[in-house]
Short mmCIF file of C-alpha atoms in Angstrom, two decimals:
data_model
loop_
_atom_site.label_atom_id
_atom_site.label_comp_id
_atom_site.label_asym_id
_atom_site.label_seq_id
_atom_site.Cartn_x
_atom_site.Cartn_y
_atom_site.Cartn_z
CA SER A 10 18.94 -61.57 -40.64
CA ALA A 11 16.28 -63.36 -42.62
CA GLY A 12 17.74 -62.07 -45.89
CA THR A 13 21.20 -63.46 -45.12
CA THR A 14 19.76 -66.82 -44.08
CA VAL A 15 17.65 -67.09 -47.24
CA ARG A 16 20.60 -66.04 -49.41
CA ILE A 17 22.97 -68.68 -48.03
CA ILE A 18 20.58 -71.61 -47.63
CA LEU A 19 18.64 -71.10 -50.89
CA ASP A 20 21.75 -69.88 -52.79
CA ILE A 21 20.29 -66.69 -54.26
CA GLU A 22 21.64 -63.16 -54.62
CA GLY A 23 21.74 -60.99 -51.50
CA SER A 24 19.74 -58.16 -53.09
CA LEU A 25 17.03 -60.58 -54.20
CA ALA A 26 16.89 -62.09 -50.71
CA ILE A 27 16.38 -58.63 -49.19
CA ILE A 28 13.61 -57.78 -51.68
CA VAL A 29 11.81 -61.09 -51.13
CA SER A 30 12.04 -60.82 -47.35
CA ALA A 31 10.80 -57.21 -47.36
CA CYS A 32 7.88 -58.01 -49.68
CA VAL A 33 6.79 -60.96 -47.54
CA VAL A 34 6.86 -58.88 -44.35
CA ILE A 35 5.00 -55.92 -45.88
CA LEU A 36 2.35 -58.02 -47.62
CA TYR A 37 1.86 -60.19 -44.55
CA SER A 38 1.19 -57.10 -42.45
CA LEU A 39 -0.98 -55.25 -45.01
CA LEU A 40 -3.10 -57.88 -46.73
CA GLY A 41 -4.04 -59.54 -43.47
CA SER A 42 -5.65 -56.24 -42.42
CA LEU A 43 -3.50 -56.41 -39.28
CA CYS A 44 -5.71 -59.22 -37.92
CA CYS A 45 -2.86 -61.70 -37.61
CA ILE A 46 -0.76 -59.30 -35.56
CA HIS A 47 -3.57 -58.37 -33.18
CA ARG A 48 -4.58 -62.00 -32.67
CA PHE A 49 -1.11 -63.44 -32.27
CA ASP A 50 0.17 -60.83 -29.81
CA PRO A 51 -2.01 -62.06 -26.91
CA ASN A 52 -1.39 -65.67 -27.89
CA GLY A 53 2.33 -64.97 -27.77
CA PHE A 54 2.13 -65.09 -23.98
CA HIS A 55 1.10 -68.74 -24.10
CA TYR A 56 2.86 -69.88 -27.29
CA PRO A 57 5.91 -67.62 -27.65
CA GLN A 58 7.47 -67.93 -31.10
CA PRO A 59 10.98 -66.92 -29.91
CA GLY A 60 10.85 -69.81 -27.43
CA LYS A 61 10.11 -72.26 -30.23
CA SER A 62 12.97 -70.78 -32.27
CA CYS A 63 15.27 -71.16 -29.26
CA ALA A 64 14.36 -74.85 -28.99
CA PHE A 65 14.97 -75.31 -32.73
CA LEU A 66 18.41 -73.67 -32.46
CA CYS A 67 19.37 -75.90 -29.53
CA TYR A 68 18.29 -78.89 -31.60
CA HIS A 69 20.43 -77.73 -34.53
CA ALA A 70 23.41 -77.08 -32.27
CA SER A 71 23.29 -80.68 -31.05
CA PHE A 72 23.66 -81.89 -34.67
CA ALA A 73 26.41 -79.41 -35.46
CA LEU A 74 28.42 -80.31 -32.35
CA VAL A 75 28.89 -83.90 -33.54
CA ASN A 76 29.94 -82.89 -37.08
CA PHE A 77 33.41 -84.16 -38.01
CA ALA A 78 34.52 -80.64 -39.05
CA ILE A 79 34.07 -79.26 -35.52
CA GLU A 80 36.91 -79.07 -33.04
CA ASN A 81 36.15 -79.38 -29.35
CA ILE A 82 34.51 -76.10 -28.34
CA TYR A 83 35.90 -76.40 -24.81
CA TYR A 84 39.41 -76.45 -26.28
CA THR A 85 38.84 -73.57 -28.69
CA ALA A 86 37.32 -71.50 -25.87
CA THR A 87 40.74 -71.06 -24.25
CA HIS A 88 43.23 -72.07 -26.98
CA GLN A 89 43.95 -70.53 -30.36
CA SER A 90 42.97 -72.75 -33.26
CA TYR A 91 41.51 -71.10 -36.36
CA GLN A 92 41.39 -67.78 -34.52
CA TYR A 93 41.77 -66.35 -31.05
CA PRO A 94 39.81 -68.18 -28.30
CA TRP A 95 36.12 -67.54 -28.86
CA ILE A 96 35.45 -66.76 -25.19
CA GLY A 97 37.43 -63.56 -25.74
CA LYS A 98 38.70 -61.00 -23.26
CA ILE A 99 38.09 -57.37 -22.37
CA GLU A 100 41.09 -55.10 -22.74
CA LYS A 101 41.37 -52.19 -20.34
CA LEU A 102 41.48 -49.70 -23.22
CA TYR A 103 38.03 -50.78 -24.39
CA LEU A 104 36.43 -51.17 -20.96
CA GLY A 105 34.47 -47.92 -21.37
CA ARG A 106 33.06 -49.04 -24.71
CA TRP A 107 32.08 -52.43 -23.29
CA LEU A 108 30.20 -50.75 -20.45
CA ASP A 109 28.61 -48.37 -22.95
CA ASP A 110 27.42 -51.29 -25.07
CA TYR A 111 26.14 -53.07 -21.98
CA PHE A 112 24.03 -50.10 -20.89
CA TYR A 113 22.52 -49.40 -24.28
CA LEU A 114 21.67 -53.06 -24.87
CA VAL A 115 19.94 -53.31 -21.49
CA LEU A 116 18.30 -49.89 -21.18
CA GLY A 117 17.65 -49.58 -24.90
CA SER A 118 15.42 -52.66 -24.76
CA ILE A 119 12.87 -51.04 -22.45
CA PRO A 120 11.20 -48.20 -24.45
CA TRP A 121 10.43 -50.32 -27.53
CA GLN A 122 6.89 -49.98 -28.79
CA THR A 123 6.72 -53.70 -29.51
CA TYR A 124 7.25 -54.47 -25.81
CA PHE A 125 4.45 -52.17 -24.67
CA GLN A 126 2.27 -53.45 -27.50
CA ARG A 127 2.49 -56.96 -26.07
CA VAL A 128 2.17 -55.87 -22.46
CA LEU A 129 -1.00 -53.91 -23.22
CA SER A 130 -2.45 -56.91 -25.05
CA ALA A 131 -2.09 -59.14 -21.99
CA PRO A 132 -5.32 -61.17 -21.80
CA ALA A 133 -5.87 -61.00 -18.05
CA SER A 134 -4.69 -58.49 -15.46
CA THR A 135 -1.81 -56.09 -14.96
CA GLY A 136 -0.28 -58.66 -12.62
CA GLN A 137 0.12 -61.09 -15.49
CA ALA A 138 1.74 -58.39 -17.64
CA LYS A 139 4.21 -57.66 -14.83
CA LEU A 140 4.93 -61.35 -14.38
CA VAL A 141 5.60 -61.78 -18.08
CA SER A 142 7.95 -58.79 -18.01
CA TYR A 143 9.95 -60.26 -15.14
CA VAL A 144 10.06 -63.78 -16.54
CA SER A 145 11.13 -62.44 -19.95
CA GLY A 146 14.46 -61.48 -18.39
CA LEU A 147 15.14 -65.14 -17.67
CA GLY A 148 13.85 -65.97 -21.15
CA CYS A 149 16.39 -63.63 -22.73
CA PHE A 150 19.17 -65.39 -20.84
CA ALA A 151 17.91 -68.81 -21.94
CA MET A 152 17.59 -67.77 -25.58
CA ALA A 153 21.20 -66.52 -25.57
CA ILE A 154 22.50 -70.04 -24.88
CA PRO A 155 21.96 -71.51 -28.39
CA SER A 156 23.43 -68.36 -29.93
CA VAL A 157 26.59 -68.82 -27.86
CA LEU A 158 26.77 -72.49 -28.84
CA ILE A 159 26.36 -71.78 -32.55
CA GLY A 160 28.92 -68.98 -32.34
CA ALA A 161 31.38 -71.32 -30.62
CA ILE A 162 30.73 -73.98 -33.26
CA ALA A 163 31.35 -71.55 -36.11
CA ALA A 164 34.49 -70.20 -34.45
CA SER A 165 35.74 -73.78 -34.09
CA THR A 166 35.50 -74.26 -37.87
CA GLY A 167 37.24 -71.04 -38.86
CA LYS A 168 34.02 -69.41 -40.15
CA THR A 169 32.72 -66.35 -38.32
CA ASN A 170 30.83 -64.46 -41.03
CA SER A 171 27.10 -65.20 -41.33
CA ILE A 172 27.49 -67.72 -38.53
CA LEU A 173 23.95 -69.00 -38.09
CA PRO A 174 23.02 -69.73 -41.75
CA LEU A 175 26.44 -71.28 -42.40
CA VAL A 176 26.04 -73.64 -39.46
CA LEU A 177 22.55 -74.62 -40.58
CA HIS A 178 23.58 -75.07 -44.20
CA TYR A 179 26.86 -76.95 -43.91
CA LEU A 180 26.86 -78.60 -40.48
CA CYS A 181 23.27 -79.88 -40.22
CA PRO A 182 21.27 -82.45 -42.23
CA ALA A 183 18.97 -81.13 -44.97
CA HIS A 184 15.71 -81.66 -43.07
CA ILE A 185 17.17 -79.97 -39.99
CA CYS A 186 18.32 -77.07 -42.16
CA THR A 187 14.82 -76.65 -43.59
CA ALA A 188 13.23 -76.68 -40.15
CA GLY A 189 15.77 -74.13 -38.95
CA LEU A 190 15.01 -71.83 -41.86
CA GLY A 191 11.32 -72.01 -40.96
CA ALA A 192 12.04 -71.22 -37.32
CA ILE A 193 14.17 -68.22 -38.25
CA ALA A 194 11.54 -66.99 -40.70
CA ALA A 195 8.80 -67.29 -38.07
CA ALA A 196 10.84 -65.46 -35.44
CA THR A 197 11.76 -62.74 -37.93
CA MET A 198 8.14 -62.29 -38.98
CA SER A 199 7.12 -62.00 -35.33
CA SER A 200 9.50 -59.07 -34.85
CA ALA A 201 9.18 -57.45 -38.27
CA ASP A 202 5.39 -57.21 -38.38
CA SER A 203 5.33 -55.82 -34.84
CA ALA A 204 7.93 -53.21 -35.78
CA LEU A 205 5.93 -52.15 -38.84
CA LEU A 206 2.70 -52.01 -36.86
CA SER A 207 4.37 -49.99 -34.10
CA ALA A 208 5.89 -47.42 -36.45
CA GLY A 209 2.73 -47.15 -38.55
CA SER A 210 0.36 -46.84 -35.59
CA MET A 211 2.47 -44.15 -33.94
CA PHE A 212 2.47 -42.13 -37.15
CA ALA A 213 -1.25 -42.66 -37.83
CA HIS A 214 -2.49 -41.85 -34.32
CA ASN A 215 0.14 -39.47 -32.95
CA THR A 216 1.01 -37.52 -36.11
CA TYR A 217 -1.77 -37.88 -38.68
CA ARG A 218 -4.79 -37.80 -36.34
CA LYS A 219 -3.48 -35.41 -33.66
CA ILE A 220 -1.50 -32.99 -35.84
CA LEU A 221 -2.27 -33.26 -39.56
CA ARG A 222 -5.96 -34.22 -39.56
CA LYS A 223 -7.62 -33.78 -36.17
CA LYS A 224 -11.05 -34.59 -37.64
CA ALA A 225 -9.93 -37.66 -39.54
CA THR A 226 -12.33 -40.59 -39.69
CA GLU A 227 -11.44 -44.12 -38.70
CA THR A 228 -11.17 -45.07 -42.37
CA GLU A 229 -8.66 -42.28 -43.00
CA VAL A 230 -6.59 -43.31 -40.01
CA LEU A 231 -6.61 -46.93 -41.17
CA TRP A 232 -5.41 -45.97 -44.65
CA SER A 233 -2.75 -43.67 -43.21
CA LEU A 234 -1.63 -46.62 -41.08
CA ARG A 235 -1.35 -48.88 -44.12
CA THR A 236 0.42 -46.22 -46.18
CA SER A 237 2.92 -45.47 -43.44
CA MET A 238 3.64 -49.18 -42.97
CA LEU A 239 4.36 -49.46 -46.69
CA VAL A 240 6.66 -46.42 -46.60
CA PHE A 241 8.50 -47.63 -43.51
CA GLY A 242 8.90 -51.10 -45.01
CA VAL A 243 10.38 -49.74 -48.23
CA GLY A 244 12.64 -47.43 -46.23
CA ALA A 245 13.89 -50.31 -44.09
CA ALA A 246 14.66 -52.38 -47.19
CA SER A 247 16.53 -49.42 -48.69
CA LEU A 248 18.67 -49.11 -45.57
CA ALA A 249 19.47 -52.82 -45.84
CA PHE A 250 20.86 -52.17 -49.34
CA TYR A 251 22.82 -49.14 -48.16
CA SER A 252 24.45 -50.78 -45.14
CA SER A 253 26.91 -53.65 -45.32
CA SER A 254 25.38 -55.31 -42.26
CA VAL A 255 21.76 -55.55 -41.17
CA TYR A 256 22.98 -56.29 -37.66
CA ASP A 257 24.70 -52.90 -37.55
CA LEU A 258 21.37 -51.26 -38.37
CA TRP A 259 19.69 -53.24 -35.60
CA PHE A 260 22.30 -52.08 -33.10
CA LEU A 261 21.94 -48.52 -34.39
CA SER A 262 18.20 -48.59 -33.76
CA ARG A 263 18.85 -49.85 -30.23
CA VAL A 264 21.33 -46.99 -29.68
CA LEU A 265 18.81 -44.39 -30.87
CA VAL A 266 16.13 -45.83 -28.58
CA HIS A 267 18.59 -45.74 -25.68
CA THR A 268 19.82 -42.19 -26.23
CA LEU A 269 16.55 -40.56 -27.36
CA LEU A 270 13.57 -42.48 -25.99
CA PHE A 271 14.79 -43.90 -22.69
CA PRO A 272 15.14 -40.42 -21.10
CA GLN A 273 11.68 -39.53 -22.43
CA LEU A 274 10.17 -42.67 -20.89
CA CYS A 275 11.84 -42.05 -17.52
CA CYS A 276 10.56 -38.47 -17.45
CA ALA A 277 7.04 -39.54 -18.43
CA LEU A 278 6.94 -42.09 -15.60
CA PHE A 279 8.91 -40.40 -12.82
CA ALA A 280 8.97 -36.68 -13.69
CA PRO A 281 5.41 -35.80 -14.79
CA SER A 282 6.16 -32.07 -14.59
CA THR A 283 8.15 -32.23 -17.84
CA ASN A 284 6.45 -30.73 -20.88
CA THR A 285 6.43 -30.80 -24.66
CA TYR A 286 9.09 -28.09 -24.97
CA SER A 287 11.59 -30.04 -22.89
CA SER A 288 10.77 -33.28 -24.70
CA SER A 289 11.40 -31.70 -28.10
CA ALA A 290 14.60 -30.00 -26.93
CA GLY A 291 15.96 -33.21 -25.42
CA PHE A 292 15.16 -35.19 -28.55
CA LEU A 293 16.87 -32.68 -30.86
CA VAL A 294 19.95 -32.32 -28.66
CA GLY A 295 20.32 -36.08 -28.27
CA LEU A 296 19.88 -36.72 -32.00
CA LEU A 297 22.39 -33.99 -32.89
CA LEU A 298 25.02 -35.29 -30.47
CA ARG A 299 24.54 -38.85 -31.68
CA LEU A 300 24.98 -37.88 -35.34
CA LEU A 301 28.00 -35.69 -34.58
CA ALA A 302 29.70 -38.67 -32.92
CA GLY A 303 29.63 -40.50 -36.28
CA GLU A 304 28.17 -43.83 -37.35
CA PRO A 305 30.26 -46.37 -39.32
CA ALA A 306 27.15 -48.33 -40.39
CA LEU A 307 25.94 -45.30 -42.38
CA SER A 308 29.44 -44.03 -43.31
CA ILE A 309 28.99 -40.89 -41.18
CA LEU A 310 32.33 -39.48 -40.04
CA PRO A 311 32.52 -38.09 -36.49
CA LEU A 312 32.68 -34.34 -36.02
CA ILE A 313 33.03 -34.78 -32.26
CA CYS A 314 35.98 -36.96 -31.24
CA TYR A 315 35.60 -37.90 -27.61
CA PRO A 316 38.64 -38.80 -25.44
CA ALA A 317 40.71 -41.76 -26.71
CA CYS A 318 39.12 -41.61 -30.17
CA SER A 319 41.36 -43.36 -32.70
CA LEU A 320 41.44 -44.28 -36.38
CA VAL A 321 41.48 -48.07 -36.90
CA ASN A 322 41.41 -49.48 -40.45
CA ARG A 323 40.13 -46.12 -41.77
CA ILE A 324 37.23 -46.21 -39.31
CA TYR A 325 37.04 -43.89 -36.32
CA SER A 326 36.69 -45.81 -33.06
CA GLN A 327 35.09 -44.03 -30.10
CA VAL A 328 36.38 -45.67 -26.91
CA PHE A 329 34.69 -43.14 -24.63
CA PRO A 330 31.15 -44.25 -23.54
CA PHE A 331 29.55 -41.50 -25.59
CA LYS A 332 26.19 -43.28 -26.01
CA THR A 333 25.53 -43.30 -22.28
CA PHE A 334 26.92 -39.76 -22.03
CA THR A 335 24.47 -38.62 -24.72
CA MET A 336 21.59 -40.34 -22.92
CA LEU A 337 22.43 -38.63 -19.61
CA LEU A 338 22.83 -35.27 -21.34
CA THR A 339 19.46 -35.72 -23.06
CA PHE A 340 17.89 -36.48 -19.69
CA GLY A 341 19.46 -33.35 -18.21
CA VAL A 342 18.28 -31.17 -21.11
CA ILE A 343 14.69 -32.40 -20.66
CA LEU A 344 14.68 -31.52 -16.96
CA ALA A 345 16.42 -28.17 -17.46
CA VAL A 346 14.24 -26.96 -20.33
CA SER A 347 11.10 -28.11 -18.52
CA TYR A 348 12.03 -26.07 -15.45
CA LEU A 349 13.00 -23.08 -17.62
CA ALA A 350 9.72 -23.13 -19.56
CA LYS A 351 7.74 -23.41 -16.34
CA VAL A 352 9.51 -20.40 -14.82
CA LEU A 353 9.18 -18.27 -17.96
CA PHE A 354 5.43 -18.75 -18.26
CA GLN A 355 4.50 -18.79 -14.57
CA ARG A 356 6.39 -15.55 -13.86
CA ASN A 357 4.97 -13.95 -17.02
CA LEU A 358 8.43 -13.46 -18.49
CA LEU A 359 6.88 -14.74 -21.69
CA PRO A 360 3.28 -14.03 -22.77
CA ARG A 361 0.79 -16.75 -21.90
CA ARG A 362 -0.47 -16.81 -25.48
CA TRP A 363 2.92 -18.18 -26.55
CA ASP A 364 2.32 -21.30 -24.45
CA VAL A 365 0.88 -23.39 -27.27
CA CYS A 366 1.77 -26.76 -25.72
#
């Protein structure tokens, strides 16, 4: 995270790094009147910031690889040195959890508002938006390469905590470290401001304008957008204080998108007969099942222990692919409740005046 990188490289307290990072993101998004975000989203197709960050990380990895403290990463990939070989292995017991993680990382990346925000801001035609979506898959693969290299480098020095900032700080020259910090900050800002804008715009337009104030003026909607962005930014910073790892929170958000929003997106695109009742029921059932399965990042103990659940280092480990199971169950609930609501109202089993959605 940006906070961890700032804390290690600039040698300041972790709490102060989180506060500074959160203030910069919030003020950048608010004081710029959202102009920077709207202008840079279309330009991101031609000058993608993550691509620049990827190039910077490859450049840093080349310096770190020749550092005298690094063992040969080809040797440490298959031989134990400071730790087990960094290439790792998949044990049969955890195969279900690996598949579960694979599905939620892949499918959970699709319904993100930031993705659709950039696709809809494509400067030309729908064909270009489709092309960018397809090519981005190859881009994700390419951007994973420097992360693997830096992870291998850190594992070859016996340091695996806070890998990226440690590599930049101790294994690269000072000017390279400074450039790397700038690249990470730019990439983080690109994601953080889009996340704030996405959350704020959904609240302002879908909740405030359509539910709370149907006759709201554009000025009211704009101020509700700014207020919600401020609230969401403060809430995100508070979660960073509460959790021991920001990365765990990032994975948790991906899990929630996978289990709650991916079924909704599939139904909206391929099952247009679904309705608001089924959408609400599926969301509530999916959220309840996900919370009952527990979440170590938020210190939530599981009330539902799926098959092969075990207690490891005082933390419950769910080996069963419960995330994918919850997603499929949410999808089934949406279809079932939609059909049930349709039958109840069309056959007059329930009064038509009760059909408020």
